[in-house]
């Protein structure tokens, strides 16, 4: 069976990927910081889907955790899902620099290093794929979170171009608001966000895997967010940046 390694696998989009890939018969390698929650997630997947599940507790914001996951990617995986991530409550000038750097470590350095660790084996076998979780925010100047996701989009497109001759696919997944623990963990009040702007994690994953099969380099789930991204390209970049800074959070 093919093997999928998923970071941030115990909640939200990562957990949705784990369920879908288990249902598809993948052997799973699940990565998350919370060891007990990781074990519970693995047990549920084994019981429901009868698949093999390996757990790898690791904090990707630390060198030890990132290095261990990097080493596991070098051992060989058929699908890498770089899903781990978080956001910060305050505007970036008000956030502690240590927290900003921690976010960059997870969103940028971890995505870079894990992708580069997985690609050589995929190229040698001439099969494999990487899905890097970005965000619609990456298309707009919306804080350092958006800047980190812009990096993920651009890096993924560059990697996709480099890998396509080896029958390996790389794609950036760019959802909008998704009903997960993401905003709650950051203590963000999202009560004013209209209901129609929220997406379901399982549907996001379904659209992502469809777009990956179609060979897309960037996946924006749902027509409403495709329209948001398209509209953002119609206006001057400075105006979009000013509006994002004012209303983006």
Coordinates of N, CA and C in Angstrom, one line a residue:
X1 N 0.8 -1.2 0.0 CA 0.0 0.0 0.0 C 0.9 1.2 0.0
X2 N 0.4 2.3 -0.7 CA 1.2 3.6 -0.6 C 1.2 4.2 0.8
X3 N 2.2 4.9 1.1 CA 2.3 5.6 2.4 C 2.1 7.1 2.3
X4 N 1.3 7.6 3.2 CA 1.1 9.1 3.3 C 1.6 9.5 4.7
X5 N 2.4 10.6 4.7 CA 2.8 11.2 5.9 C 2.1 12.6 6.0
X6 N 1.4 12.8 7.1 CA 0.6 14.0 7.3 C 1.0 14.7 8.6
X7 N 1.4 16.0 8.5 CA 1.7 16.7 9.7 C 0.4 17.4 10.2
X8 N 0.4 17.7 11.5 CA -0.8 18.3 12.0 C -2.0 17.4 11.8
X9 N -1.9 16.1 12.1 CA -2.8 15.1 11.7 C -4.0 14.8 12.6
X10 N -4.0 15.5 13.8 CA -5.0 15.1 14.8 C -6.2 16.0 14.8
X11 N -6.3 17.0 14.0 CA -7.4 17.9 14.0 C -7.6 18.6 12.6
X12 N -8.8 19.1 12.4 CA -9.0 19.9 11.2 C -8.8 19.3 9.9
X13 N -8.1 20.0 9.0 CA -7.8 19.5 7.6 C -6.9 18.3 7.7
X14 N -5.9 18.3 8.6 CA -5.0 17.2 8.7 C -5.7 15.9 9.1
X15 N -6.7 16.0 10.0 CA -7.5 14.8 10.4 C -8.4 14.4 9.3
X16 N -8.9 15.3 8.5 CA -9.7 15.0 7.3 C -8.9 14.3 6.3
X17 N -7.7 14.7 6.0 CA -6.8 14.0 5.1 C -6.5 12.6 5.6
X18 N -6.3 12.4 6.9 CA -6.1 11.1 7.5 C -7.2 10.2 7.3
X19 N -8.4 10.7 7.5 CA -9.6 9.8 7.3 C -9.8 9.4 5.8
X20 N -9.6 10.4 4.9 CA -9.8 10.1 3.5 C -8.8 9.1 3.0
X21 N -7.5 9.4 3.4 CA -6.5 8.5 2.8 C -6.5 7.1 3.5
X22 N -7.0 7.0 4.7 CA -7.2 5.7 5.3 C -8.3 5.0 4.6
X23 N -9.4 5.7 4.3 CA -10.4 5.1 3.5 C -10.0 4.6 2.1
X24 N -9.0 5.3 1.6 CA -8.4 4.9 0.3 C -7.4 3.8 0.3
X25 N -7.1 3.4 1.5 CA -6.1 2.3 1.7 C -4.7 2.6 1.9
X26 N -4.4 3.9 2.2 CA -3.0 4.3 2.4 C -2.5 3.8 3.8
X27 N -1.3 3.4 3.9 CA -0.6 3.3 5.1 C -0.3 4.7 5.6
X28 N -0.5 5.0 6.9 CA -0.4 6.4 7.4 C 0.8 6.6 8.3
X29 N 1.4 7.7 8.2 CA 2.4 8.2 9.2 C 1.9 9.5 9.7
X30 N 1.4 9.6 10.9 CA 0.8 10.8 11.5 C 1.7 11.5 12.4
X31 N 1.8 12.8 12.2 CA 2.7 13.7 12.9 C 1.9 14.8 13.6
X32 N 2.2 15.0 14.9 CA 1.5 16.0 15.7 C 2.3 16.2 17.0
X33 N 2.0 17.3 17.7 CA 2.8 17.5 19.0 C 2.2 16.7 20.1
X34 N 0.9 16.6 20.2 CA 0.2 16.0 21.3 C 0.3 14.4 21.2
X35 N 1.1 13.8 21.9 CA 1.3 12.4 21.8 C 0.1 11.5 22.1
X36 N -0.6 11.9 23.2 CA -1.8 11.1 23.6 C -2.9 11.3 22.5
X37 N -3.1 12.5 22.0 CA -4.1 12.7 21.0 C -3.8 12.0 19.7
X38 N -2.5 11.9 19.4 CA -2.0 11.2 18.2 C -2.3 9.8 18.3
X39 N -2.0 9.2 19.5 CA -2.3 7.7 19.7 C -3.8 7.4 19.6
X40 N -4.6 8.3 20.1 CA -6.1 8.1 20.0 C -6.6 8.2 18.6
X41 N -6.0 9.1 17.8 CA -6.4 9.3 16.4 C -6.0 8.0 15.6
X42 N -4.8 7.5 15.9 CA -4.3 6.3 15.2 C -5.2 5.1 15.5
X43 N -5.5 5.0 16.8 CA -6.4 3.8 17.2 C -7.7 3.9 16.5
X44 N -8.3 5.1 16.4 CA -9.6 5.2 15.7 C -9.5 4.8 14.2
X45 N -8.5 5.3 13.6 CA -8.3 5.0 12.1 C -8.0 3.5 11.9
X46 N -7.2 2.9 12.8 CA -7.0 1.4 12.6 C -8.2 0.6 12.8
X47 N -9.0 1.0 13.8 CA -10.3 0.3 14.1 C -11.3 0.4 12.9
X48 N -11.4 1.7 12.4 CA -12.4 1.9 11.4 C -12.0 1.4 10.0
X49 N -10.8 1.6 9.6 CA -10.4 1.4 8.3 C -9.5 0.2 8.1
X50 N -8.9 -0.3 9.2 CA -8.1 -1.5 9.1 C -6.7 -1.3 8.4
X51 N -6.2 0.0 8.5 CA -5.0 0.3 7.9 C -3.8 0.4 8.9
X52 N -2.6 0.3 8.5 CA -1.5 0.5 9.3 C -1.2 1.9 9.6
X53 N -1.0 2.3 10.8 CA -0.8 3.7 11.2 C 0.4 3.8 12.1
X54 N 1.4 4.6 11.7 CA 2.6 4.9 12.4 C 2.4 6.3 13.0
X55 N 2.8 6.4 14.3 CA 2.7 7.8 14.9 C 4.1 8.3 15.2
X56 N 4.2 9.6 14.9 CA 5.5 10.3 15.1 C 5.3 11.6 15.8
X57 N 5.3 11.6 17.2 CA 5.1 12.8 17.9 C 6.3 13.8 17.7
X58 N 6.0 15.0 17.3 CA 7.1 15.9 17.0 C 6.5 17.4 16.9
X59 N 7.3 18.3 17.4 CA 7.0 19.7 17.3 C 7.8 20.3 16.2
X60 N 7.2 20.7 15.1 CA 8.0 21.1 13.9 C 8.6 22.5 14.1
X61 N 8.2 23.2 15.2 CA 8.9 24.4 15.5 C 10.2 24.3 16.2
X62 N 10.5 23.0 16.6 CA 11.8 22.7 17.3 C 12.7 21.9 16.3
X63 N 14.0 22.1 16.4 CA 14.9 21.4 15.5 C 14.9 19.9 15.7
X64 N 14.8 19.4 16.9 CA 14.7 18.0 17.1 C 13.5 17.3 16.4
X65 N 12.4 17.9 16.7 CA 11.2 17.4 16.0 C 11.2 17.4 14.5
X66 N 11.6 18.6 14.0 CA 11.7 18.7 12.6 C 12.7 17.8 11.9
X67 N 13.8 17.6 12.6 CA 14.8 16.7 12.0 C 14.3 15.2 12.0
X68 N 13.6 14.8 13.0 CA 13.1 13.4 13.1 C 12.0 13.2 12.0
X69 N 11.2 14.2 11.7 CA 10.2 14.0 10.6 C 10.9 14.1 9.3
X70 N 11.9 14.9 9.2 CA 12.7 15.0 7.9 C 13.3 13.6 7.6
X71 N 13.9 13.0 8.7 CA 14.5 11.7 8.5 C 13.5 10.6 8.0
X72 N 12.3 10.7 8.6 CA 11.2 9.8 8.2 C 10.8 10.0 6.7
X73 N 10.8 11.2 6.3 CA 10.5 11.5 4.9 C 11.5 10.9 3.9
X74 N 12.8 11.0 4.4 CA 13.9 10.4 3.6 C 13.8 8.9 3.4
X75 N 13.1 8.2 4.4 CA 13.0 6.8 4.3 C 12.0 6.4 3.2
X76 N 11.2 7.3 2.8 CA 10.3 7.1 1.7 C 8.8 7.2 2.0
X77 N 8.1 8.1 1.4 CA 6.7 8.3 1.5 C 6.2 8.5 0.0
X78 N 4.9 8.1 -0.2 CA 4.3 8.3 -1.5 C 3.5 9.6 -1.6
X79 N 3.0 10.1 -0.5 CA 2.3 11.3 -0.4 C 2.7 12.0 0.9
X80 N 3.1 13.3 0.7 CA 3.5 14.1 1.9 C 2.4 15.2 2.0
X81 N 1.8 15.4 3.1 CA 0.8 16.5 3.3 C 1.4 17.4 4.4
X82 N 2.0 18.5 4.0 CA 2.5 19.5 5.0 C 1.3 20.4 5.4
X83 N 0.7 19.9 6.5 CA -0.6 20.6 6.9 C -0.4 21.4 8.2
X84 N 0.6 21.1 9.0 CA 0.8 21.7 10.3 C 0.9 23.2 10.2
X85 N 0.2 23.9 11.1 CA 0.3 25.4 11.1 C -0.6 26.0 12.1
X86 N -0.4 27.3 12.3 CA -1.2 28.1 13.3 C -1.2 29.5 12.9
X87 N -1.9 30.3 13.6 CA -1.9 31.8 13.4 C -1.8 32.5 14.7
X88 N -1.5 33.8 14.7 CA -1.3 34.6 15.9 C -2.5 35.6 16.0
X89 N -2.9 35.9 17.2 CA -4.0 36.7 17.4 C -3.8 38.2 17.0
X90 N -2.6 38.7 17.4 CA -2.4 40.1 17.2 C -1.8 40.4 15.9
X91 N -1.8 41.7 15.5 CA -1.1 42.2 14.3 C 0.4 42.0 14.5
X92 N 1.1 41.8 13.4 CA 2.5 41.4 13.5 C 3.4 42.4 14.3
X93 N 3.2 43.7 14.2 CA 4.1 44.6 15.0 C 3.9 44.4 16.5
X94 N 2.8 43.8 16.9 CA 2.5 43.7 18.3 C 2.9 42.3 18.8
X95 N 3.2 41.3 18.0 CA 3.5 40.0 18.4 C 4.9 39.8 18.8
X96 N 5.2 39.0 19.8 CA 6.6 38.7 20.2 C 7.3 38.1 19.0
X97 N 8.6 38.6 18.8 CA 9.3 38.1 17.6 C 9.5 36.6 17.7
X98 N 9.6 36.0 18.9 CA 9.8 34.6 19.0 C 8.7 33.8 18.5
X99 N 7.4 34.4 18.7 CA 6.3 33.7 18.1 C 6.2 33.8 16.6
X100 N 6.6 35.0 16.1 CA 6.6 35.2 14.6 C 7.6 34.2 14.0
X101 N 8.8 34.1 14.6 CA 9.8 33.1 14.1 C 9.3 31.7 14.2
X102 N 8.6 31.4 15.3 CA 8.1 30.0 15.4 C 7.1 29.7 14.3
X103 N 6.3 30.7 13.9 CA 5.3 30.5 12.8 C 6.1 30.3 11.5
X104 N 7.1 31.1 11.3 CA 7.9 30.9 10.1 C 8.6 29.5 10.0
X105 N 9.0 29.1 11.2 CA 9.7 27.8 11.2 C 8.7 26.7 10.8
X106 N 7.5 26.7 11.2 CA 6.5 25.7 10.9 C 6.0 25.9 9.5
X107 N 5.6 27.1 9.1 CA 5.0 27.3 7.8 C 6.0 27.3 6.6
X108 N 7.2 27.8 6.9 CA 8.1 27.9 5.7 C 9.3 26.9 5.8
X109 N 10.0 26.9 6.9 CA 11.2 26.0 7.0 C 10.8 24.6 7.0
X110 N 9.8 24.2 7.7 CA 9.3 22.8 7.8 C 8.8 22.4 6.4
X111 N 8.0 23.2 5.8 CA 7.5 22.9 4.4 C 8.7 22.7 3.4
X112 N 9.7 23.6 3.5 CA 10.8 23.4 2.6 C 11.6 22.1 2.9
X113 N 11.9 21.9 4.1 CA 12.8 20.8 4.5 C 12.1 19.4 4.3
X114 N 10.9 19.3 4.6 CA 10.2 18.1 4.5 C 9.9 17.7 3.0
X115 N 9.6 18.8 2.2 CA 9.4 18.6 0.8 C 10.7 18.1 0.2
X116 N 11.8 18.8 0.5 CA 13.1 18.4 -0.1 C 13.6 17.0 0.4
X117 N 13.2 16.6 1.6 CA 13.5 15.3 2.1 C 12.8 14.2 1.4
X118 N 11.5 14.5 1.0 CA 10.7 13.5 0.4 C 10.9 13.3 -1.1
X119 N 11.2 14.4 -1.8 CA 11.3 14.4 -3.3 C 12.3 13.5 -3.9
X120 N 13.5 13.3 -3.3 CA 14.5 12.4 -4.0 C 14.0 11.0 -4.2
X121 N 13.4 10.4 -3.1 CA 12.8 9.1 -3.2 C 11.7 9.0 -4.2
X122 N 10.8 10.0 -4.2 CA 9.7 10.1 -5.2 C 10.3 10.1 -6.6
X123 N 11.3 10.9 -6.8 CA 11.8 11.0 -8.2 C 12.5 9.7 -8.6
X124 N 13.1 9.1 -7.7 CA 13.8 7.8 -8.0 C 12.8 6.7 -8.4
X125 N 11.6 6.7 -7.7 CA 10.5 5.8 -7.9 C 9.6 6.2 -9.1
X126 N 9.8 7.5 -9.5 CA 9.0 8.1 -10.5 C 7.5 8.1 -10.2
X127 N 7.2 8.3 -8.9 CA 5.8 8.5 -8.5 C 5.8 9.2 -7.1
X128 N 4.8 9.9 -6.8 CA 4.7 10.6 -5.5 C 4.1 12.0 -5.7
X129 N 3.7 12.5 -4.5 CA 3.1 13.8 -4.5 C 3.3 14.5 -3.2
X130 N 3.2 15.8 -3.2 CA 3.3 16.7 -2.0 C 2.2 17.7 -2.1
X131 N 1.5 17.8 -1.0 CA 0.4 18.8 -0.9 C 0.9 19.7 0.3
X132 N 1.1 21.0 0.0 CA 1.5 22.0 1.0 C 0.3 22.9 1.3
X133 N -0.1 22.9 2.6 CA -1.2 23.7 3.0 C -0.9 25.2 3.1
X134 N -1.4 25.9 2.1 CA -1.3 27.4 2.1 C -2.6 28.0 2.6
X135 N -3.1 29.0 1.9 CA -4.3 29.7 2.4 C -4.7 30.7 1.3
X136 N -6.0 31.1 1.2 CA -6.4 32.2 0.4 C -5.7 33.5 0.9
X137 N -5.4 33.5 2.2 CA -4.6 34.7 2.7 C -3.3 34.9 2.0
X138 N -2.7 33.9 1.4 CA -1.5 34.0 0.7 C -1.5 34.8 -0.5
X139 N -2.7 35.1 -1.0 CA -2.9 35.9 -2.2 C -3.1 37.4 -1.9
X140 N -3.1 37.7 -0.6 CA -3.3 39.0 -0.1 C -2.3 39.4 0.9
X141 N -2.1 40.7 1.1 CA -1.1 41.2 2.1 C -1.9 41.3 3.4
X142 N -2.0 40.2 4.1 CA -2.8 40.1 5.3 C -2.0 39.6 6.5
X143 N -1.1 40.3 7.0 CA -0.2 40.0 8.1 C 0.9 39.1 7.8
X144 N 1.7 38.7 8.7 CA 2.8 37.8 8.5 C 2.3 36.4 8.2
X145 N 1.1 36.1 8.7 CA 0.5 34.8 8.4 C 0.3 34.7 6.9
X146 N -0.3 35.7 6.3 CA -0.5 35.7 4.9 C 0.8 35.7 4.1
X147 N 1.8 36.4 4.6 CA 3.1 36.4 4.0 C 3.8 35.0 4.0
X148 N 3.6 34.3 5.1 CA 4.2 32.9 5.2 C 3.4 32.0 4.2
X149 N 2.1 32.2 4.0 CA 1.4 31.3 3.1 C 1.7 31.7 1.6
X150 N 2.0 33.0 1.4 CA 2.4 33.4 0.0 C 3.7 32.6 -0.3
X151 N 4.6 32.5 0.6 CA 5.8 31.7 0.4 C 5.5 30.3 0.0
X152 N 4.5 29.7 0.8 CA 4.1 28.3 0.5 C 3.6 28.1 -1.0
X153 N 2.8 29.1 -1.4 CA 2.3 29.0 -2.7 C 3.4 29.1 -3.8
X154 N 4.2 30.1 -3.6 CA 5.3 30.3 -4.6 C 6.3 29.1 -4.6
X155 N 6.7 28.7 -3.4 CA 7.6 27.5 -3.3 C 7.0 26.3 -4.0
X156 N 5.7 26.0 -3.7 CA 5.0 24.9 -4.3 C 5.0 24.9 -5.8
X157 N 4.7 26.1 -6.3 CA 4.7 26.2 -7.8 C 6.0 26.0 -8.4
X158 N 7.1 26.5 -7.7 CA 8.4 26.3 -8.2 C 8.8 24.8 -8.2
X159 N 8.5 24.2 -7.0 CA 8.8 22.7 -6.9 C 8.0 21.9 -7.9
X160 N 6.8 22.3 -8.1 CA 6.0 21.6 -9.1 C 6.6 21.6 -10.5
X161 N 7.1 22.8 -10.9 CA 7.7 22.9 -12.2 C 9.0 22.1 -12.3
X162 N 9.7 22.0 -11.2 CA 11.0 21.3 -11.2 C 10.7 19.8 -11.2
X163 N 9.6 19.3 -10.6 CA 9.4 17.9 -10.4 C 8.6 17.2 -11.5
X164 N 7.9 18.0 -12.3 CA 7.0 17.4 -13.3 C 7.6 16.5 -14.2
X165 N 8.9 16.6 -14.6 CA 9.5 15.7 -15.5 C 9.8 14.4 -14.9
X166 N 9.7 14.3 -13.6 CA 9.9 13.0 -12.9 C 8.6 12.3 -12.5
X167 N 7.5 12.8 -13.0 CA 6.2 12.2 -12.7 C 5.8 12.3 -11.2
X168 N 6.3 13.5 -10.6 CA 6.0 13.8 -9.2 C 5.2 15.1 -9.2
X169 N 4.2 15.1 -8.4 CA 3.3 16.3 -8.3 C 3.5 17.1 -7.0
X170 N 3.5 18.4 -7.1 CA 3.5 19.3 -5.9 C 2.4 20.3 -6.1
X171 N 1.6 20.5 -5.0 CA 0.5 21.4 -5.1 C 0.3 22.2 -3.8
X172 N 0.0 23.4 -4.0 CA -0.4 24.3 -2.8 C -1.9 24.2 -2.7
X173 N -2.4 23.9 -1.5 CA -3.8 23.9 -1.2 C -4.1 25.2 -0.4
X174 N -5.1 26.0 -1.0 CA -5.4 27.3 -0.5 C -6.8 27.5 -0.1
X175 N -7.2 27.0 1.0 CA -8.6 27.1 1.5 C -8.9 28.5 2.1
X176 N -10.1 28.8 2.2 CA -10.5 30.0 3.0 C -10.8 29.6 4.4
X177 N -11.9 30.1 5.0 CA -12.3 29.7 6.4 C -12.8 28.3 6.4
X178 N -12.3 27.5 7.3 CA -12.7 26.1 7.4 C -13.1 25.8 8.8
X179 N -14.2 25.1 9.0 CA -14.7 24.8 10.3 C -13.7 23.8 11.0
X180 N -12.8 24.3 11.8 CA -11.8 23.5 12.5 C -11.5 24.1 13.8
X181 N -10.5 23.7 14.5 CA -10.1 24.3 15.8 C -9.1 25.4 15.6
X182 N -8.8 25.7 14.3 CA -7.7 26.6 14.0 C -7.9 28.0 14.7
X183 N -9.0 28.6 14.5 CA -9.2 30.0 15.0 C -9.4 30.0 16.5
X184 N -10.1 28.9 17.0 CA -10.3 28.8 18.4 C -8.9 28.7 19.2
X185 N -8.0 28.0 18.6 CA -6.7 27.8 19.3 C -6.0 29.2 19.4
X186 N -6.2 30.0 18.4 CA -5.6 31.4 18.4 C -6.4 32.4 19.2
X187 N -7.5 31.9 19.8 CA -8.4 32.8 20.6 C -9.0 33.9 19.8
X188 N -9.3 33.6 18.5 CA -9.9 34.6 17.6 C -11.4 34.5 17.6
X189 N -12.0 35.6 17.7 CA -13.5 35.7 17.7 C -14.0 35.7 16.2
X190 N -14.6 34.7 15.8 CA -15.0 34.6 14.4 C -16.5 34.7 14.2
X191 N -17.2 35.1 15.3 CA -18.6 35.2 15.3 C -19.2 36.1 14.2
X192 N -18.4 37.1 13.8 CA -18.9 38.0 12.7 C -18.7 37.5 11.3
X193 N -18.1 36.3 11.1 CA -17.9 35.8 9.8 C -19.2 35.1 9.3
X194 N -19.7 35.5 8.1 CA -20.9 35.0 7.6 C -20.8 33.4 7.4
X195 N -21.9 32.8 7.7 CA -21.9 31.3 7.6 C -21.5 30.8 6.2
X196 N -21.9 31.5 5.1 CA -21.6 31.0 3.8 C -20.1 31.0 3.4
X197 N -19.3 31.7 4.3 CA -17.9 31.7 4.0 C -17.1 30.5 4.6
X198 N -17.8 29.7 5.4 CA -17.2 28.6 6.0 C -17.2 27.4 5.1
X199 N -16.1 26.6 5.1 CA -16.0 25.4 4.3 C -15.9 24.2 5.3
X200 N -16.3 23.0 4.8 CA -16.2 21.8 5.5 C -14.9 21.1 5.2
X201 N -14.2 20.6 6.2 CA -12.8 20.1 6.0 C -12.8 18.9 5.1
X202 N -13.8 18.0 5.2 CA -13.8 16.8 4.4 C -14.0 17.2 2.9
X203 N -14.8 18.2 2.6 CA -15.0 18.6 1.3 C -13.7 19.3 0.7
X204 N -13.1 20.1 1.6 CA -11.8 20.7 1.2 C -10.8 19.6 0.7
X205 N -10.7 18.6 1.5 CA -9.8 17.5 1.2 C -10.2 16.8 -0.1
X206 N -11.5 16.5 -0.3 CA -12.0 15.9 -1.5 C -11.6 16.7 -2.7
X207 N -11.8 18.0 -2.7 CA -11.5 18.9 -3.8 C -9.9 19.0 -4.0
X208 N -9.2 18.9 -2.9 CA -7.7 19.0 -3.1 C -7.2 17.7 -3.8
X209 N -7.7 16.6 -3.4 CA -7.2 15.3 -4.1 C -7.7 15.3 -5.5
X210 N -8.8 15.8 -5.8 CA -9.3 15.9 -7.2 C -8.4 16.8 -8.0
X211 N -8.0 18.0 -7.5 CA -7.2 18.9 -8.2 C -5.8 18.3 -8.3
X212 N -5.3 17.6 -7.3 CA -4.0 17.0 -7.4 C -4.0 15.9 -8.6
X213 N -5.0 15.2 -8.7 CA -5.1 14.2 -9.7 C -5.2 14.9 -11.1
X214 N -5.8 16.1 -11.2 CA -5.8 16.8 -12.4 C -4.5 17.5 -12.8
X215 N -3.5 17.4 -11.8 CA -2.2 18.0 -12.1 C -2.1 19.5 -11.8
X216 N -3.1 20.0 -11.0 CA -3.0 21.5 -10.7 C -1.9 21.7 -9.7
X217 N -1.3 22.9 -9.9 CA -0.2 23.3 -9.0 C -0.8 24.1 -7.8
X218 N -1.9 24.7 -7.9 CA -2.6 25.5 -6.9 C -4.0 25.1 -6.8
X219 N -4.5 24.7 -5.7 CA -5.9 24.4 -5.5 C -6.6 25.4 -4.6
X220 N -7.7 26.0 -5.1 CA -8.5 26.9 -4.2 C -9.9 26.3 -4.1
X221 N -10.2 25.6 -3.0 CA -11.5 24.9 -2.9 C -12.7 25.9 -2.9
X222 N -13.7 25.5 -3.6 CA -15.0 26.2 -3.6 C -15.0 27.4 -4.6
X223 N -16.1 27.6 -5.3 CA -16.3 28.7 -6.2 C -16.2 30.0 -5.5
X224 N -16.7 30.1 -4.3 CA -16.8 31.4 -3.6 C -15.3 31.9 -3.4
X225 N -14.4 31.0 -3.0 CA -13.0 31.5 -2.8 C -12.3 31.7 -4.1
X226 N -12.6 30.9 -5.1 CA -12.0 31.2 -6.4 C -12.4 32.6 -6.9
X227 N -13.6 33.0 -6.6 CA -14.1 34.3 -6.9 C -13.4 35.4 -6.1
X228 N -13.1 35.1 -4.8 CA -12.4 36.1 -4.0 C -11.0 36.3 -4.5
X229 N -10.3 35.2 -4.9 CA -8.9 35.3 -5.4 C -8.9 36.0 -6.7
X230 N -9.9 35.7 -7.6 CA -9.9 36.4 -8.9 C -10.2 37.9 -8.7
X231 N -11.1 38.2 -7.8 CA -11.5 39.6 -7.6 C -10.3 40.4 -7.1
X232 N -9.5 39.8 -6.2 CA -8.3 40.4 -5.7 C -7.3 40.8 -6.8
X233 N -7.3 40.1 -7.9 CA -6.3 40.4 -8.9 C -6.8 41.5 -9.9
X234 N -8.0 42.0 -9.7 CA -8.6 43.0 -10.6 C -8.3 44.4 -10.1
X235 N -7.9 44.5 -8.8 CA -7.7 45.8 -8.2 C -6.2 46.1 -8.0
X236 N -5.8 47.4 -7.9 CA -4.4 47.7 -7.7 C -3.9 47.0 -6.4
X237 N -2.7 46.5 -6.4 CA -2.1 45.7 -5.3 C -2.1 46.5 -4.0
X238 N -1.7 47.8 -4.2 CA -1.7 48.6 -2.9 C -3.0 48.8 -2.3
X239 N -4.1 49.0 -3.1 CA -5.4 49.1 -2.5 C -5.8 47.8 -1.8
X240 N -5.6 46.6 -2.5 CA -5.9 45.4 -1.9 C -5.1 45.2 -0.6
X241 N -3.9 45.6 -0.6 CA -3.0 45.5 0.7 C -3.6 46.3 1.8
X242 N -4.0 47.6 1.5 CA -4.6 48.4 2.5 C -5.9 47.9 3.0
X243 N -6.7 47.4 2.2 CA -8.0 46.8 2.6 C -7.8 45.5 3.5
X244 N -6.8 44.7 3.1 CA -6.5 43.5 3.8 C -5.9 43.9 5.2
X245 N -5.1 44.9 5.3 CA -4.5 45.3 6.5 C -5.6 45.8 7.5
X246 N -6.6 46.5 6.9 CA -7.7 47.1 7.7 C -8.7 46.1 8.1
X247 N -9.1 45.2 7.2 CA -10.2 44.3 7.5 C -9.9 42.8 7.6
X248 N -8.6 42.5 7.2 CA -8.2 41.1 7.1 C -8.4 40.3 8.3
X249 N -8.3 40.8 9.5 CA -8.3 40.1 10.7 C -9.7 40.2 11.4

